[in-house]
Short mmCIF file of C-alpha atoms in Angstrom, two decimals:
data_model
loop_
_atom_site.label_atom_id
_atom_site.label_comp_id
_atom_site.label_asym_id
_atom_site.label_seq_id
_atom_site.Cartn_x
_atom_site.Cartn_y
_atom_site.Cartn_z
CA MET A 238 41.63 61.12 -152.65
CA VAL A 239 40.59 61.30 -149.03
CA ASP A 240 38.65 58.84 -146.96
CA ARG A 241 35.34 58.20 -148.72
CA ALA A 242 33.38 58.74 -145.51
CA ASN A 243 34.83 62.25 -145.05
CA SER A 244 34.64 63.51 -148.63
CA LYS A 245 31.94 65.13 -150.71
CA ILE A 246 32.78 62.96 -153.70
CA GLY A 247 32.36 59.83 -151.57
CA TYR A 248 28.96 61.04 -150.41
CA ALA A 249 27.96 61.86 -153.99
CA ILE A 250 29.01 58.41 -155.20
CA ASP A 251 27.08 56.70 -152.43
CA LYS A 252 23.99 58.76 -153.17
CA ASN A 253 24.30 58.25 -156.96
CA LEU A 254 24.61 62.00 -157.63
CA LEU A 255 27.44 61.92 -160.20
CA ASP A 256 25.51 60.72 -163.22
CA ILE A 257 27.71 57.64 -163.54
CA PRO A 258 26.44 55.41 -166.39
CA THR A 259 24.29 52.48 -165.41
CA PRO A 260 25.70 48.93 -165.58
CA HIS A 261 25.74 47.35 -169.02
CA ILE A 262 26.95 44.29 -170.86
CA ILE A 263 30.61 44.44 -171.90
CA GLU A 264 30.82 44.30 -175.67
CA ASN A 265 32.12 40.98 -177.01
CA SER A 266 32.27 39.57 -173.48
CA GLY A 267 30.36 36.47 -174.50
CA SER A 268 28.08 37.00 -171.50
CA THR A 269 24.74 38.60 -170.78
CA LYS A 270 25.96 39.72 -167.36
CA GLU A 271 25.88 43.47 -166.71
CA TYR A 272 29.00 45.06 -165.24
CA PRO A 273 28.87 48.32 -163.26
CA TYR A 274 31.29 51.18 -163.93
CA VAL A 275 33.92 51.10 -161.20
CA PHE A 276 36.86 52.93 -159.67
CA ALA A 277 40.17 51.10 -159.20
CA ALA A 278 41.33 51.46 -155.60
CA ASP A 279 43.96 50.09 -153.26
CA ASP A 280 43.52 48.55 -149.82
CA ALA A 281 42.95 51.93 -148.16
CA PHE A 282 39.39 51.92 -149.51
CA SER A 283 36.43 49.71 -148.77
CA LEU A 284 35.28 47.22 -151.37
CA LYS A 285 32.06 48.52 -152.94
CA THR A 286 29.99 47.69 -155.99
CA TYR A 287 31.59 50.77 -157.59
CA MET A 288 35.05 50.37 -156.01
CA LEU A 289 37.32 47.53 -157.12
CA LYS A 290 40.25 46.68 -154.88
CA PRO A 291 42.68 43.75 -154.90
CA TYR A 292 42.09 40.48 -153.13
CA PRO A 293 44.01 40.37 -149.83
CA GLY A 294 47.71 39.50 -149.96
CA GLY A 295 48.98 35.95 -149.71
CA ILE A 296 46.55 34.52 -152.26
CA SER A 297 47.60 31.53 -154.32
CA GLU A 298 44.74 31.17 -156.81
CA LEU A 299 46.02 32.21 -160.24
CA SER A 300 42.75 33.84 -161.33
CA GLN A 301 42.78 36.10 -158.27
CA ARG A 302 46.42 37.02 -158.81
CA ILE A 303 45.64 37.95 -162.41
CA TYR A 304 42.73 40.08 -161.20
CA ASN A 305 45.07 41.84 -158.74
CA TYR A 306 47.57 42.46 -161.51
CA ARG A 307 44.94 44.02 -163.76
CA VAL A 308 43.57 46.29 -161.01
CA CYS A 309 47.05 47.36 -159.90
CA ARG A 310 48.00 48.01 -163.51
CA ALA A 311 45.01 50.35 -163.90
CA GLN A 312 46.00 52.16 -160.71
CA ARG A 313 49.55 52.57 -161.98
CA VAL A 314 48.39 54.17 -165.24
CA ILE A 315 46.54 56.88 -163.29
CA GLU A 316 49.43 57.30 -160.83
CA ASN A 317 51.86 57.76 -163.71
CA THR A 318 49.61 60.36 -165.32
CA PHE A 319 49.31 62.43 -162.17
CA GLY A 320 53.01 62.02 -161.36
CA ILE A 321 54.04 63.27 -164.79
CA MET A 322 51.69 66.23 -164.50
CA ALA A 323 53.06 67.07 -161.05
CA THR A 324 56.59 67.30 -162.43
CA ARG A 325 55.47 69.67 -165.19
CA PHE A 326 52.76 71.66 -163.42
CA ARG A 327 54.09 72.56 -160.00
CA VAL A 328 50.67 73.64 -158.80
CA TYR A 329 50.18 69.95 -157.92
CA ARG A 330 53.19 69.85 -155.60
CA ARG A 331 51.10 71.25 -152.75
CA PRO A 332 47.45 71.92 -151.90
CA ILE A 333 45.83 74.38 -154.32
CA ILE A 334 45.05 77.54 -152.42
CA ALA A 335 42.10 78.86 -154.39
CA SER A 336 38.35 78.79 -154.58
CA VAL A 337 36.63 75.63 -155.75
CA ASP A 338 35.81 77.15 -159.13
CA ILE A 339 39.37 78.32 -159.75
CA ALA A 340 40.82 74.99 -158.60
CA ARG A 341 38.44 73.17 -160.93
CA ASN A 342 39.53 75.34 -163.87
CA VAL A 343 43.20 74.78 -163.03
CA VAL A 344 42.69 71.02 -163.09
CA LYS A 345 40.76 71.14 -166.37
CA ALA A 346 43.37 73.37 -168.01
CA THR A 347 46.34 71.24 -166.96
CA ILE A 348 44.62 68.03 -168.07
CA ALA A 349 43.88 69.58 -171.47
CA LEU A 350 47.50 70.75 -171.81
CA HIS A 351 48.83 67.37 -170.69
CA ASN A 352 46.74 65.50 -173.25
CA PHE A 353 47.68 67.95 -176.00
CA LEU A 354 51.41 67.69 -175.26
CA ILE A 355 51.34 63.89 -175.05
CA ILE A 356 49.53 63.59 -178.39
CA THR A 357 51.76 66.19 -180.04
CA GLN A 358 55.03 64.64 -178.94
CA ARG A 359 53.98 61.22 -180.16
CA SER A 360 52.97 62.52 -183.58
CA GLN A 361 56.28 64.38 -183.93
CA ASP A 362 58.39 61.66 -182.28
CA MET A 363 59.73 64.26 -179.83
CA TYR A 364 59.62 63.53 -176.13
CA ASN A 365 60.52 66.78 -174.42
CA TYR A 366 57.39 66.92 -172.28
CA CYS A 367 57.43 63.28 -171.22
CA PRO A 368 60.72 61.44 -171.96
CA ARG A 369 60.45 57.73 -172.57
CA ASN A 370 61.92 56.90 -169.17
CA PHE A 371 59.49 59.17 -167.30
CA PRO A 372 56.62 56.65 -166.81
CA ASP A 373 57.08 53.33 -165.03
CA GLN A 374 58.47 50.66 -167.35
CA ASN A 375 57.86 46.93 -167.53
CA GLY A 376 61.06 45.16 -166.54
CA THR A 377 62.03 41.51 -166.75
CA ARG A 378 60.21 38.77 -164.85
CA GLY A 379 57.14 40.92 -164.27
CA ARG A 380 58.95 43.61 -162.30
CA ILE A 381 58.24 47.31 -162.63
CA ILE A 382 61.04 49.81 -163.19
CA PRO A 383 60.04 53.08 -161.43
CA GLY A 384 59.74 56.04 -163.77
CA GLN A 385 61.95 59.10 -163.48
CA TRP A 386 59.03 61.26 -162.35
CA ARG A 387 59.09 59.43 -159.03
CA GLN A 388 62.59 60.75 -158.29
CA GLU A 389 61.61 64.30 -159.27
CA VAL A 390 58.34 64.40 -157.38
CA GLY A 391 59.34 62.26 -154.41
CA THR A 392 56.60 61.97 -151.82
CA THR A 393 55.41 65.58 -151.90
CA CYS A 394 52.23 64.99 -153.90
CA LEU A 395 51.67 61.24 -153.78
CA SER A 396 51.40 59.21 -150.61
CA ARG A 397 49.71 55.98 -149.63
CA LEU A 398 46.59 56.24 -147.54
CA GLN A 399 46.33 54.20 -144.40
CA ARG A 400 44.59 50.89 -144.79
CA ASN A 401 40.89 51.00 -144.08
CA ALA A 402 40.90 48.00 -141.79
CA ARG A 403 37.30 48.48 -140.72
CA GLY A 404 35.97 48.42 -144.28
CA SER A 405 38.35 45.83 -145.72
CA ASN A 406 36.60 42.89 -144.06
CA ASN A 407 33.03 44.17 -144.01
CA SER A 408 32.25 44.49 -147.70
CA SER A 409 28.81 43.51 -148.85
CA ARG A 410 28.09 40.29 -150.67
CA SER A 411 27.08 42.27 -153.77
CA ALA A 412 30.44 44.10 -153.75
CA GLN A 413 32.29 40.80 -153.46
CA GLN A 414 30.23 39.46 -156.35
CA VAL A 415 31.18 42.43 -158.55
CA ARG A 416 34.85 41.77 -157.81
CA ASP A 417 34.43 38.08 -158.62
CA ASP A 418 32.62 38.98 -161.85
CA TYR A 419 35.50 41.19 -162.99
CA LYS A 420 37.96 38.48 -161.95
CA ASP A 421 36.12 36.00 -164.17
CA TYR A 422 36.06 38.50 -167.04
CA PHE A 423 39.80 39.23 -166.78
CA ASN A 424 40.43 35.48 -166.95
CA SER A 425 38.07 34.86 -169.87
CA PRO A 426 39.18 34.65 -173.53
CA GLU A 427 37.38 37.93 -174.20
CA GLY A 428 38.79 39.86 -171.23
CA ALA A 429 42.34 38.51 -170.89
CA VAL A 430 45.48 40.23 -172.18
CA ILE A 431 48.11 38.01 -173.73
CA TRP A 432 50.90 38.84 -171.27
CA GLN A 433 49.01 38.57 -167.97
CA ASN A 434 49.81 34.94 -167.17
CA ASN A 435 53.53 35.39 -167.75
CA ALA A 436 53.54 38.64 -165.78
CA VAL A 437 51.84 37.08 -162.78
CA THR A 438 53.69 33.76 -162.70
CA ALA A 439 57.05 35.53 -163.01
CA THR A 440 56.84 36.64 -159.37
CA THR A 441 55.55 35.05 -156.18
CA ASP A 442 53.88 38.25 -155.01
CA PRO A 443 51.22 39.82 -157.24
CA PHE A 444 51.68 43.19 -155.49
CA ASP A 445 55.31 43.28 -156.70
CA LEU A 446 53.79 44.05 -160.10
CA TYR A 447 52.32 47.33 -158.89
#
């Protein structure tokens, strides 16, 4: 993704042009609070009501560290997916030189093939497309073992964006409230996962889990 302010998708999100579902109550959340659909982002993006990002580094509150772990875990799932696809479909190793329509069809086709191959290999217990060591693995004491795709892809298709310092400290009160609401949900009996406390308390830095 590129800077939200310089991208068409960022403009469309801001102007509510993408037909994103309206906020609704999370099933079995035990609450009547409505939660908006959100994107999981890192510190390069501004905190918005539709853009969840971690709390700033150096936090000590356990609930915030658990929230950071859950957001970073979601980011890592998407990063693994794209990284695996980039090793198998080399079109993602560099900018796609094609019209918008053709590029859109390329993305749709590769996603469909990726999903088909993942489902097929699991059902047949054969892992030729995505070997077991390809995605990131959970190591001991909450550490992450980098997947093999990272060595194959390197930094040619994935790179960290520069931190959006201007937006990081100027988020609206409503955006901060959405982040706090999701933090509370991730720490509630309905929203917690059984391993999150052990994963977070196993390291002093919640971003080590990413």
